[in-house]
Every structure is written in structure tokens, then in C-alpha cells.
Amino acid sequence: MELLALCWHPLWVPCTLVLSVVLWARRAAWRPAACPVDLRGKTAVVTGANSGIGKCVALELARRNARTILACRSRERGEAAVEEIRRATGNPDVHLRILDTSSMASVRNFARQFLEEEGQLHILVNNAGTTGLPLTVTPEGLSLIFATNYLGHFLLTNLLLDAMKASAPSRIVNVSSFRHRTGEANVQFLSGKEQPKNFNKAYNSTKLMNVLFTVELARRLQGTGQRTALPSHGVTVNALNPGVVHTEIMQNFSWWVRLLFHLVGILFLKSPTQGSLSTTYCAVSEEVEGISGKYFDSDCSLALPSPLARDPAIGRKLWEASEKLVGLDDGGREPASRKVA
């Protein structure tokens, strides 16, 4: 009732129009059409690429002639996205590989298959999230959010890192959110020994962990280049905020929440194409070449993440805890007992 009353307020319409203009003006100024980068001969992986931001990023990479691999949980939706992108870009080198980032076994199977078939990787976009998963506040449900949004990508990145070093220069792009600013870097959340209060706190904490992971990985990657010790000739990693985007993330909420989200989205939220710009910018733009360990805002500008996200001690602690949880050794690699000949 309060919402309906607000809509009838005489100032509602002019305020809405002014806010719409402000938000429109703040949308990303970088235009993909003005970027001449061609990715012919390059291989890219985009997780969660069957819908939303991920599909838009994959489409842009395919348009630039990259060998584009859609890493998706749903075979049916993934195959539909592959066909759509092939038709839209004329690039036949677009492929589906099954990946469920909530399952460490699935991540390992994906990485093993990829390394056997591909051998090189130039762009890794860690985008997959909780879209399509049941949203529950049970301990199991909250743990699933962390596994999907953070731990799966942590493991995937480490398993593919040697291939990226061999393919350098290469880029890792971690999709975070402005909501990382209210997250907690509590490593006990990852193991389930402690639980965040609700879904939002869990989601925000995973986005904070994505930035911490980005900064710590950049520190560890310094000097991975083949030609020189400069990071610009090696593997770079950056995190970004896509903004508030009208995607399918609300599909498991109640109908009235989805309706409200849809109505608000028409006026104020970015479309998936608009929301994908900062991700694409980090993945392909010449401006980001050689930049690593940074956080980009939704308008593609460099921004400072929260002080917590920049704390090196917290970043190291999170990294070490994550290695143990996913079964990696101290060097971020699979133990010999787990490797398949």
C-alpha cells in the first residue's frame, strides 16, 4: 500500500523522470563498436553464458572471432545460446561445455576436459551465479551460494592457470558487485561452520570474496610473462561491478517480487547488454591491457573497492582457506594423488 501511495504522489512522475535521466547518463561510456580488438586465434571461456550478462559477453567475444566456450549448467539452455550466438555473429567456433560451479567435481571434470582438448586459454570470464538455483535460507542453501559464486570459480581459475600462463598475455575477469561493500570476509562461511544471516548477506559476502580473490591472485601472478617479468605480458586479473541489471536472477522469488522487479527494471535497471559492458571492457579493451588487481565500476572507470576488499592479510587468509576447502596444495595446484594421467 505504501508503494501505491508513493506512486500517486504529485512529485513521483517528475522525480522518476529526473532519476531516469541521471541513471541513463551514468551508463557506461565505453562503446564496444569503437573498440577495434580482434580475437581471431584466441580462446575464451565464459561461465554462466546461457543467459543474462554471460550470454551478452560471449556474444561479443564471438563477434570478435574468438573461439568461444560457453560453460553452462543447463545443456538445453546452453545449446540454445550457442545456436543463437552462432547465428548472430556468423562465428561457427562457439561451443558448449557443461559446468556447474556449485560442484567441485563438475569444475574438475570441466577443467580436465578443457585442458585435454584446448591447451590454451586467453580469456576467462568468471560470471556464473545463483540464477536458476533454489533460493533457500537453510545452511545447505547458503553454502550453495558460496560454492556457486566463489569457490567454484576459485578452483576453476587455479586449475586453468597454467594454460593461461602458457597463452600469455591472457586475462581473468571476475564479476563482482557494488554489493561487496556490505559483505563479510568470514572464511567460516565457506565451510558452513558459521552462517550469514540470510541470502542477501551470503550473496554480498561472495562478491566481496571475488574482489579479495582478484587482488590476491594479481599479487601472486606478478611476473608470469613469457617475454619479460612485466605483468602486462603475462596473466592479468580484474574484478568489476556490472551495475544493477535486469536479468533472470529474480526468477525463483515470489511472483509479486518478480513483478515489482520487472516494473522497476523497465524504468531504472540496465538491460543485460548494457550491464555486460564493464565485463566486456575488462575482457577485451586496449585500455585495460597490463592492468591487474583492480576493480572497475559499471561505467568502466577504475574505482576503489571497499577497504576490506583491499586488505592483503584478509586476502591471504581467504586464499589459504579456499585452497584447503577445494583440495589444492599450497601452490594452488592439484595434489599428485588427484591428477589423472
PDB file of C-alpha atoms in Angstrom, residues 36-260:
ATOM      1  CA  PRO A  36      38.984  -2.498 -32.844  1.00  0.00           C
ATOM      2  CA  VAL A  37      40.283  -5.563 -30.967  1.00  0.00           C
ATOM      3  CA  ASP A  38      40.032  -8.771 -32.990  1.00  0.00           C
ATOM      4  CA  LEU A  39      40.299 -12.056 -31.081  1.00  0.00           C
ATOM      5  CA  ARG A  40      40.947 -14.373 -34.007  1.00  0.00           C
ATOM      6  CA  GLY A  41      43.159 -17.228 -32.804  1.00  0.00           C
ATOM      7  CA  LYS A  42      42.221 -16.608 -29.160  1.00  0.00           C
ATOM      8  CA  THR A  43      40.218 -18.914 -26.906  1.00  0.00           C
ATOM      9  CA  ALA A  44      37.742 -17.611 -24.331  1.00  0.00           C
ATOM     10  CA  VAL A  45      35.640 -19.263 -21.629  1.00  0.00           C
ATOM     11  CA  VAL A  46      32.580 -17.593 -20.113  1.00  0.00           C
ATOM     12  CA  THR A  47      30.848 -19.263 -17.177  1.00  0.00           C
ATOM     13  CA  GLY A  48      27.080 -18.925 -16.859  1.00  0.00           C
ATOM     14  CA  ALA A  49      26.858 -17.921 -20.516  1.00  0.00           C
ATOM     15  CA  ASN A  50      23.414 -19.235 -21.420  1.00  0.00           C
ATOM     16  CA  SER A  51      21.594 -16.083 -20.280  1.00  0.00           C
ATOM     17  CA  GLY A  52      21.963 -12.534 -18.995  1.00  0.00           C
ATOM     18  CA  ILE A  53      25.342 -10.851 -18.780  1.00  0.00           C
ATOM     19  CA  GLY A  54      27.245 -14.043 -19.566  1.00  0.00           C
ATOM     20  CA  LYS A  55      25.466 -14.610 -22.858  1.00  0.00           C
ATOM     21  CA  CYS A  56      25.983 -10.977 -23.905  1.00  0.00           C
ATOM     22  CA  VAL A  57      29.706 -11.201 -23.130  1.00  0.00           C
ATOM     23  CA  ALA A  58      30.023 -14.496 -25.017  1.00  0.00           C
ATOM     24  CA  LEU A  59      28.235 -12.968 -27.995  1.00  0.00           C
ATOM     25  CA  GLU A  60      30.654 -10.027 -28.051  1.00  0.00           C
ATOM     26  CA  LEU A  61      33.689 -12.318 -27.828  1.00  0.00           C
ATOM     27  CA  ALA A  62      32.340 -14.482 -30.663  1.00  0.00           C
ATOM     28  CA  ARG A  63      31.653 -11.370 -32.713  1.00  0.00           C
ATOM     29  CA  ARG A  64      35.357 -10.593 -32.373  1.00  0.00           C
ATOM     30  CA  ASN A  65      36.169 -14.045 -33.823  1.00  0.00           C
ATOM     31  CA  ALA A  66      37.287 -15.732 -30.597  1.00  0.00           C
ATOM     32  CA  ARG A  67      36.893 -19.452 -30.128  1.00  0.00           C
ATOM     33  CA  THR A  68      34.178 -19.029 -27.514  1.00  0.00           C
ATOM     34  CA  ILE A  69      33.279 -21.700 -24.985  1.00  0.00           C
ATOM     35  CA  LEU A  70      30.053 -21.341 -23.047  1.00  0.00           C
ATOM     36  CA  ALA A  71      30.451 -23.054 -19.669  1.00  0.00           C
ATOM     37  CA  CYS A  72      26.867 -23.698 -18.559  1.00  0.00           C
ATOM     38  CA  ARG A  73      24.997 -25.821 -16.049  1.00  0.00           C
ATOM     39  CA  SER A  74      21.994 -26.495 -18.322  1.00  0.00           C
ATOM     40  CA  ARG A  75      22.679 -28.410 -21.521  1.00  0.00           C
ATOM     41  CA  GLU A  76      19.344 -27.420 -23.070  1.00  0.00           C
ATOM     42  CA  ARG A  77      19.719 -23.707 -22.391  1.00  0.00           C
ATOM     43  CA  GLY A  78      23.401 -23.797 -23.252  1.00  0.00           C
ATOM     44  CA  GLU A  79      22.777 -25.380 -26.647  1.00  0.00           C
ATOM     45  CA  ALA A  80      20.109 -22.779 -27.402  1.00  0.00           C
ATOM     46  CA  ALA A  81      22.546 -19.982 -26.505  1.00  0.00           C
ATOM     47  CA  VAL A  82      25.277 -21.492 -28.695  1.00  0.00           C
ATOM     48  CA  GLU A  83      22.959 -21.601 -31.716  1.00  0.00           C
ATOM     49  CA  GLU A  84      21.749 -18.055 -31.076  1.00  0.00           C
ATOM     50  CA  ILE A  85      25.303 -16.698 -30.840  1.00  0.00           C
ATOM     51  CA  ARG A  86      26.433 -18.582 -33.951  1.00  0.00           C
ATOM     52  CA  ARG A  87      23.535 -17.142 -35.941  1.00  0.00           C
ATOM     53  CA  ALA A  88      24.030 -13.612 -34.629  1.00  0.00           C
ATOM     54  CA  THR A  89      27.793 -13.474 -35.214  1.00  0.00           C
ATOM     55  CA  GLY A  90      28.408 -15.854 -38.098  1.00  0.00           C
ATOM     56  CA  ASN A  91      31.132 -17.444 -35.972  1.00  0.00           C
ATOM     57  CA  PRO A  92      30.860 -21.269 -36.062  1.00  0.00           C
ATOM     58  CA  ASP A  93      33.592 -21.636 -33.429  1.00  0.00           C
ATOM     59  CA  VAL A  94      31.195 -21.309 -30.479  1.00  0.00           C
ATOM     60  CA  HIS A  95      30.828 -24.363 -28.245  1.00  0.00           C
ATOM     61  CA  LEU A  96      29.109 -25.624 -25.114  1.00  0.00           C
ATOM     62  CA  ARG A  97      30.812 -27.358 -22.204  1.00  0.00           C
ATOM     63  CA  ILE A  98      28.861 -28.424 -19.133  1.00  0.00           C
ATOM     64  CA  LEU A  99      29.950 -26.765 -15.891  1.00  0.00           C
ATOM     65  CA  ASP A 100      28.170 -26.485 -12.547  1.00  0.00           C
ATOM     66  CA  THR A 101      30.247 -24.157 -10.380  1.00  0.00           C
ATOM     67  CA  SER A 102      28.422 -25.356  -7.249  1.00  0.00           C
ATOM     68  CA  SER A 103      30.002 -28.804  -7.728  1.00  0.00           C
ATOM     69  CA  MET A 104      33.769 -29.117  -7.293  1.00  0.00           C
ATOM     70  CA  ALA A 105      33.612 -32.454  -9.142  1.00  0.00           C
ATOM     71  CA  SER A 106      31.965 -30.711 -12.107  1.00  0.00           C
ATOM     72  CA  VAL A 107      34.619 -27.987 -12.043  1.00  0.00           C
ATOM     73  CA  ARG A 108      37.370 -30.600 -12.105  1.00  0.00           C
ATOM     74  CA  ASN A 109      35.739 -32.509 -14.946  1.00  0.00           C
ATOM     75  CA  PHE A 110      35.346 -29.307 -16.956  1.00  0.00           C
ATOM     76  CA  ALA A 111      38.972 -28.284 -16.398  1.00  0.00           C
ATOM     77  CA  ARG A 112      40.273 -31.759 -17.249  1.00  0.00           C
ATOM     78  CA  GLN A 113      38.285 -31.884 -20.499  1.00  0.00           C
ATOM     79  CA  PHE A 114      39.276 -28.343 -21.413  1.00  0.00           C
ATOM     80  CA  LEU A 115      42.995 -28.948 -20.903  1.00  0.00           C
ATOM     81  CA  GLU A 116      42.853 -32.171 -22.919  1.00  0.00           C
ATOM     82  CA  GLU A 117      41.008 -30.562 -25.840  1.00  0.00           C
ATOM     83  CA  GLU A 118      42.202 -26.960 -25.931  1.00  0.00           C
ATOM     84  CA  GLY A 119      45.634 -26.452 -24.426  1.00  0.00           C
ATOM     85  CA  GLN A 120      45.445 -22.655 -24.435  1.00  0.00           C
ATOM     86  CA  LEU A 121      43.223 -20.039 -22.836  1.00  0.00           C
ATOM     87  CA  HIS A 122      43.408 -16.292 -23.336  1.00  0.00           C
ATOM     88  CA  ILE A 123      40.253 -15.005 -21.631  1.00  0.00           C
ATOM     89  CA  LEU A 124      38.426 -16.478 -18.627  1.00  0.00           C
ATOM     90  CA  VAL A 125      35.257 -14.691 -17.526  1.00  0.00           C
ATOM     91  CA  ASN A 126      34.049 -15.918 -14.133  1.00  0.00           C
ATOM     92  CA  ASN A 127      30.425 -14.826 -14.338  1.00  0.00           C
ATOM     93  CA  ALA A 128      28.165 -17.708 -13.244  1.00  0.00           C
ATOM     94  CA  GLY A 129      25.950 -17.017 -10.243  1.00  0.00           C
ATOM     95  CA  THR A 130      22.863 -18.238  -8.466  1.00  0.00           C
ATOM     96  CA  THR A 131      20.381 -17.675 -11.302  1.00  0.00           C
ATOM     97  CA  GLY A 132      18.200 -20.750 -11.647  1.00  0.00           C
ATOM     98  CA  LEU A 133      19.166 -22.219  -8.267  1.00  0.00           C
ATOM     99  CA  PRO A 134      16.588 -22.620  -5.488  1.00  0.00           C
ATOM    100  CA  LEU A 135      16.881 -19.713  -3.087  1.00  0.00           C
ATOM    101  CA  THR A 136      16.705 -21.049   0.448  1.00  0.00           C
ATOM    102  CA  VAL A 137      17.956 -19.809   3.791  1.00  0.00           C
ATOM    103  CA  THR A 138      18.841 -23.269   5.069  1.00  0.00           C
ATOM    104  CA  PRO A 139      22.508 -23.920   5.903  1.00  0.00           C
ATOM    105  CA  GLU A 140      22.723 -26.081   2.770  1.00  0.00           C
ATOM    106  CA  GLY A 141      21.218 -23.336   0.627  1.00  0.00           C
ATOM    107  CA  LEU A 142      23.568 -20.666   1.946  1.00  0.00           C
ATOM    108  CA  SER A 143      26.578 -22.954   1.424  1.00  0.00           C
ATOM    109  CA  LEU A 144      25.406 -23.493  -2.160  1.00  0.00           C
ATOM    110  CA  ILE A 145      25.551 -19.742  -2.775  1.00  0.00           C
ATOM    111  CA  PHE A 146      29.202 -19.601  -1.691  1.00  0.00           C
ATOM    112  CA  ALA A 147      30.114 -22.666  -3.738  1.00  0.00           C
ATOM    113  CA  THR A 148      28.421 -21.294  -6.851  1.00  0.00           C
ATOM    114  CA  ASN A 149      29.556 -17.688  -6.721  1.00  0.00           C
ATOM    115  CA  TYR A 150      33.028 -18.017  -5.258  1.00  0.00           C
ATOM    116  CA  LEU A 151      34.566 -21.423  -4.514  1.00  0.00           C
ATOM    117  CA  GLY A 152      33.780 -22.932  -7.912  1.00  0.00           C
ATOM    118  CA  HIS A 153      35.440 -20.037  -9.702  1.00  0.00           C
ATOM    119  CA  PHE A 154      38.395 -20.089  -7.312  1.00  0.00           C
ATOM    120  CA  LEU A 155      39.011 -23.747  -8.156  1.00  0.00           C
ATOM    121  CA  LEU A 156      38.363 -23.308 -11.885  1.00  0.00           C
ATOM    122  CA  THR A 157      40.804 -20.404 -12.152  1.00  0.00           C
ATOM    123  CA  ASN A 158      43.568 -22.282 -10.362  1.00  0.00           C
ATOM    124  CA  LEU A 159      43.084 -25.402 -12.493  1.00  0.00           C
ATOM    125  CA  LEU A 160      43.287 -23.386 -15.724  1.00  0.00           C
ATOM    126  CA  LEU A 161      46.036 -21.021 -14.620  1.00  0.00           C
ATOM    127  CA  ASP A 162      48.963 -22.874 -16.153  1.00  0.00           C
ATOM    128  CA  ALA A 163      47.199 -22.872 -19.532  1.00  0.00           C
ATOM    129  CA  MET A 164      46.667 -19.126 -19.203  1.00  0.00           C
ATOM    130  CA  LYS A 165      50.305 -18.555 -18.321  1.00  0.00           C
ATOM    131  CA  ALA A 166      51.351 -20.562 -21.382  1.00  0.00           C
ATOM    132  CA  SER A 167      48.945 -18.485 -23.514  1.00  0.00           C
ATOM    133  CA  ALA A 168      50.043 -15.108 -22.136  1.00  0.00           C
ATOM    134  CA  PRO A 169      49.107 -12.354 -22.496  1.00  0.00           C
ATOM    135  CA  SER A 170      45.795 -13.504 -21.070  1.00  0.00           C
ATOM    136  CA  ARG A 171      43.057 -12.083 -18.863  1.00  0.00           C
ATOM    137  CA  ILE A 172      40.891 -13.281 -15.986  1.00  0.00           C
ATOM    138  CA  VAL A 173      37.723 -11.300 -15.326  1.00  0.00           C
ATOM    139  CA  ASN A 174      35.774 -11.773 -12.083  1.00  0.00           C
ATOM    140  CA  VAL A 175      32.235 -10.413 -11.970  1.00  0.00           C
ATOM    141  CA  SER A 176      31.595  -8.881  -8.556  1.00  0.00           C
ATOM    142  CA  SER A 177      29.111  -6.199  -7.479  1.00  0.00           C
ATOM    143  CA  PHE A 178      28.825  -2.893  -5.647  1.00  0.00           C
ATOM    144  CA  ARG A 179      27.142  -5.034  -3.005  1.00  0.00           C
ATOM    145  CA  HIS A 180      30.552  -6.361  -1.969  1.00  0.00           C
ATOM    146  CA  ARG A 181      30.762  -3.285   0.276  1.00  0.00           C
ATOM    147  CA  THR A 182      28.310  -4.826   2.757  1.00  0.00           C
ATOM    148  CA  GLY A 183      29.723  -8.342   2.612  1.00  0.00           C
ATOM    149  CA  GLU A 184      31.759 -10.175   5.246  1.00  0.00           C
ATOM    150  CA  ALA A 185      35.088 -11.927   4.630  1.00  0.00           C
ATOM    151  CA  ASN A 186      34.377 -14.682   7.127  1.00  0.00           C
ATOM    152  CA  VAL A 187      36.155 -17.857   5.998  1.00  0.00           C
ATOM    153  CA  GLN A 188      33.885 -19.879   8.290  1.00  0.00           C
ATOM    154  CA  PHE A 189      31.045 -19.108   5.867  1.00  0.00           C
ATOM    155  CA  LEU A 190      32.820 -21.194   3.229  1.00  0.00           C
ATOM    156  CA  SER A 191      32.964 -24.323   5.361  1.00  0.00           C
ATOM    157  CA  GLY A 192      29.493 -23.869   6.814  1.00  0.00           C
ATOM    158  CA  LYS A 193      30.832 -23.657  10.380  1.00  0.00           C
ATOM    159  CA  GLU A 194      29.163 -20.249  10.593  1.00  0.00           C
ATOM    160  CA  GLN A 195      26.214 -18.956   8.591  1.00  0.00           C
ATOM    161  CA  PRO A 196      25.377 -15.490   7.267  1.00  0.00           C
ATOM    162  CA  LYS A 197      22.009 -14.174   8.378  1.00  0.00           C
ATOM    163  CA  ASN A 198      20.223 -14.504   5.049  1.00  0.00           C
ATOM    164  CA  PHE A 199      20.537 -14.859   1.271  1.00  0.00           C
ATOM    165  CA  ASN A 200      21.494 -11.207   0.736  1.00  0.00           C
ATOM    166  CA  LYS A 201      24.308 -11.340   3.287  1.00  0.00           C
ATOM    167  CA  ALA A 202      25.567 -14.563   1.723  1.00  0.00           C
ATOM    168  CA  TYR A 203      25.427 -13.118  -1.792  1.00  0.00           C
ATOM    169  CA  ASN A 204      27.155  -9.877  -0.772  1.00  0.00           C
ATOM    170  CA  SER A 205      29.897 -11.816   1.009  1.00  0.00           C
ATOM    171  CA  THR A 206      30.637 -13.889  -2.101  1.00  0.00           C
ATOM    172  CA  LYS A 207      31.021 -10.680  -4.100  1.00  0.00           C
ATOM    173  CA  LEU A 208      33.481  -9.361  -1.510  1.00  0.00           C
ATOM    174  CA  MET A 209      35.415 -12.617  -1.717  1.00  0.00           C
ATOM    175  CA  ASN A 210      35.574 -12.251  -5.508  1.00  0.00           C
ATOM    176  CA  VAL A 211      37.375  -8.912  -5.111  1.00  0.00           C
ATOM    177  CA  LEU A 212      39.700 -10.242  -2.400  1.00  0.00           C
ATOM    178  CA  PHE A 213      40.496 -13.228  -4.629  1.00  0.00           C
ATOM    179  CA  THR A 214      41.210 -10.870  -7.535  1.00  0.00           C
ATOM    180  CA  VAL A 215      43.639  -8.699  -5.574  1.00  0.00           C
ATOM    181  CA  GLU A 216      45.461 -11.673  -4.020  1.00  0.00           C
ATOM    182  CA  LEU A 217      45.695 -13.534  -7.346  1.00  0.00           C
ATOM    183  CA  ALA A 218      47.130 -10.437  -9.030  1.00  0.00           C
ATOM    184  CA  ARG A 219      49.790 -10.272  -6.331  1.00  0.00           C
ATOM    185  CA  ARG A 220      50.675 -13.934  -6.887  1.00  0.00           C
ATOM    186  CA  LEU A 221      50.735 -13.530 -10.679  1.00  0.00           C
ATOM    187  CA  GLN A 222      53.290 -10.758 -10.858  1.00  0.00           C
ATOM    188  CA  GLY A 223      55.980 -11.731 -13.331  1.00  0.00           C
ATOM    189  CA  THR A 224      54.111 -14.517 -15.171  1.00  0.00           C
ATOM    190  CA  GLY A 225      55.006 -13.184 -18.612  1.00  0.00           C
ATOM    191  CA  GLN A 226      56.917 -15.252 -21.134  1.00  0.00           C
ATOM    192  CA  ARG A 227      58.873 -12.399 -22.679  1.00  0.00           C
ATOM    193  CA  THR A 228      59.561 -10.170 -19.673  1.00  0.00           C
ATOM    194  CA  ALA A 229      58.783 -10.063 -15.979  1.00  0.00           C
ATOM    195  CA  LEU A 230      56.110  -7.430 -16.554  1.00  0.00           C
ATOM    196  CA  PRO A 231      52.547  -8.430 -15.657  1.00  0.00           C
ATOM    197  CA  SER A 232      51.338  -6.734 -18.867  1.00  0.00           C
ATOM    198  CA  HIS A 233      52.923  -9.600 -20.817  1.00  0.00           C
ATOM    199  CA  GLY A 234      51.532 -12.274 -18.508  1.00  0.00           C
ATOM    200  CA  VAL A 235      48.208 -13.040 -16.869  1.00  0.00           C
ATOM    201  CA  THR A 236      46.148 -10.164 -15.538  1.00  0.00           C
ATOM    202  CA  VAL A 237      43.060 -10.384 -13.346  1.00  0.00           C
ATOM    203  CA  ASN A 238      40.475  -7.726 -12.565  1.00  0.00           C
ATOM    204  CA  ALA A 239      37.081  -7.534 -10.881  1.00  0.00           C
ATOM    205  CA  LEU A 240      34.121  -5.409 -11.868  1.00  0.00           C
ATOM    206  CA  ASN A 241      30.693  -4.162 -10.927  1.00  0.00           C
ATOM    207  CA  PRO A 242      28.150  -4.623 -13.744  1.00  0.00           C
ATOM    208  CA  GLY A 243      25.628  -2.303 -12.093  1.00  0.00           C
ATOM    209  CA  VAL A 244      22.010  -3.082 -11.338  1.00  0.00           C
ATOM    210  CA  VAL A 245      20.956  -5.256 -14.249  1.00  0.00           C
ATOM    211  CA  HIS A 246      17.554  -6.610 -15.254  1.00  0.00           C
ATOM    212  CA  THR A 247      18.423 -10.315 -15.554  1.00  0.00           C
ATOM    213  CA  GLU A 248      16.802 -13.603 -14.525  1.00  0.00           C
ATOM    214  CA  ILE A 249      18.342 -13.527 -11.056  1.00  0.00           C
ATOM    215  CA  MET A 250      14.882 -12.997  -9.511  1.00  0.00           C
ATOM    216  CA  GLN A 251      13.225 -15.962 -11.209  1.00  0.00           C
ATOM    217  CA  ASN A 252      12.929 -18.023  -8.037  1.00  0.00           C
ATOM    218  CA  PHE A 253      11.371 -15.283  -5.927  1.00  0.00           C
ATOM    219  CA  SER A 254       7.608 -14.956  -5.406  1.00  0.00           C
ATOM    220  CA  TRP A 255       5.508 -13.616  -8.286  1.00  0.00           C
ATOM    221  CA  TRP A 256       4.880 -10.226  -6.703  1.00  0.00           C
ATOM    222  CA  VAL A 257       8.613  -9.668  -6.067  1.00  0.00           C
ATOM    223  CA  ARG A 258       9.325 -10.601  -9.701  1.00  0.00           C
ATOM    224  CA  LEU A 259       6.577  -8.244 -10.893  1.00  0.00           C
ATOM    225  CA  LEU A 260       7.912  -5.349  -8.818  1.00  0.00           C
TER     226      LEU A 260
END
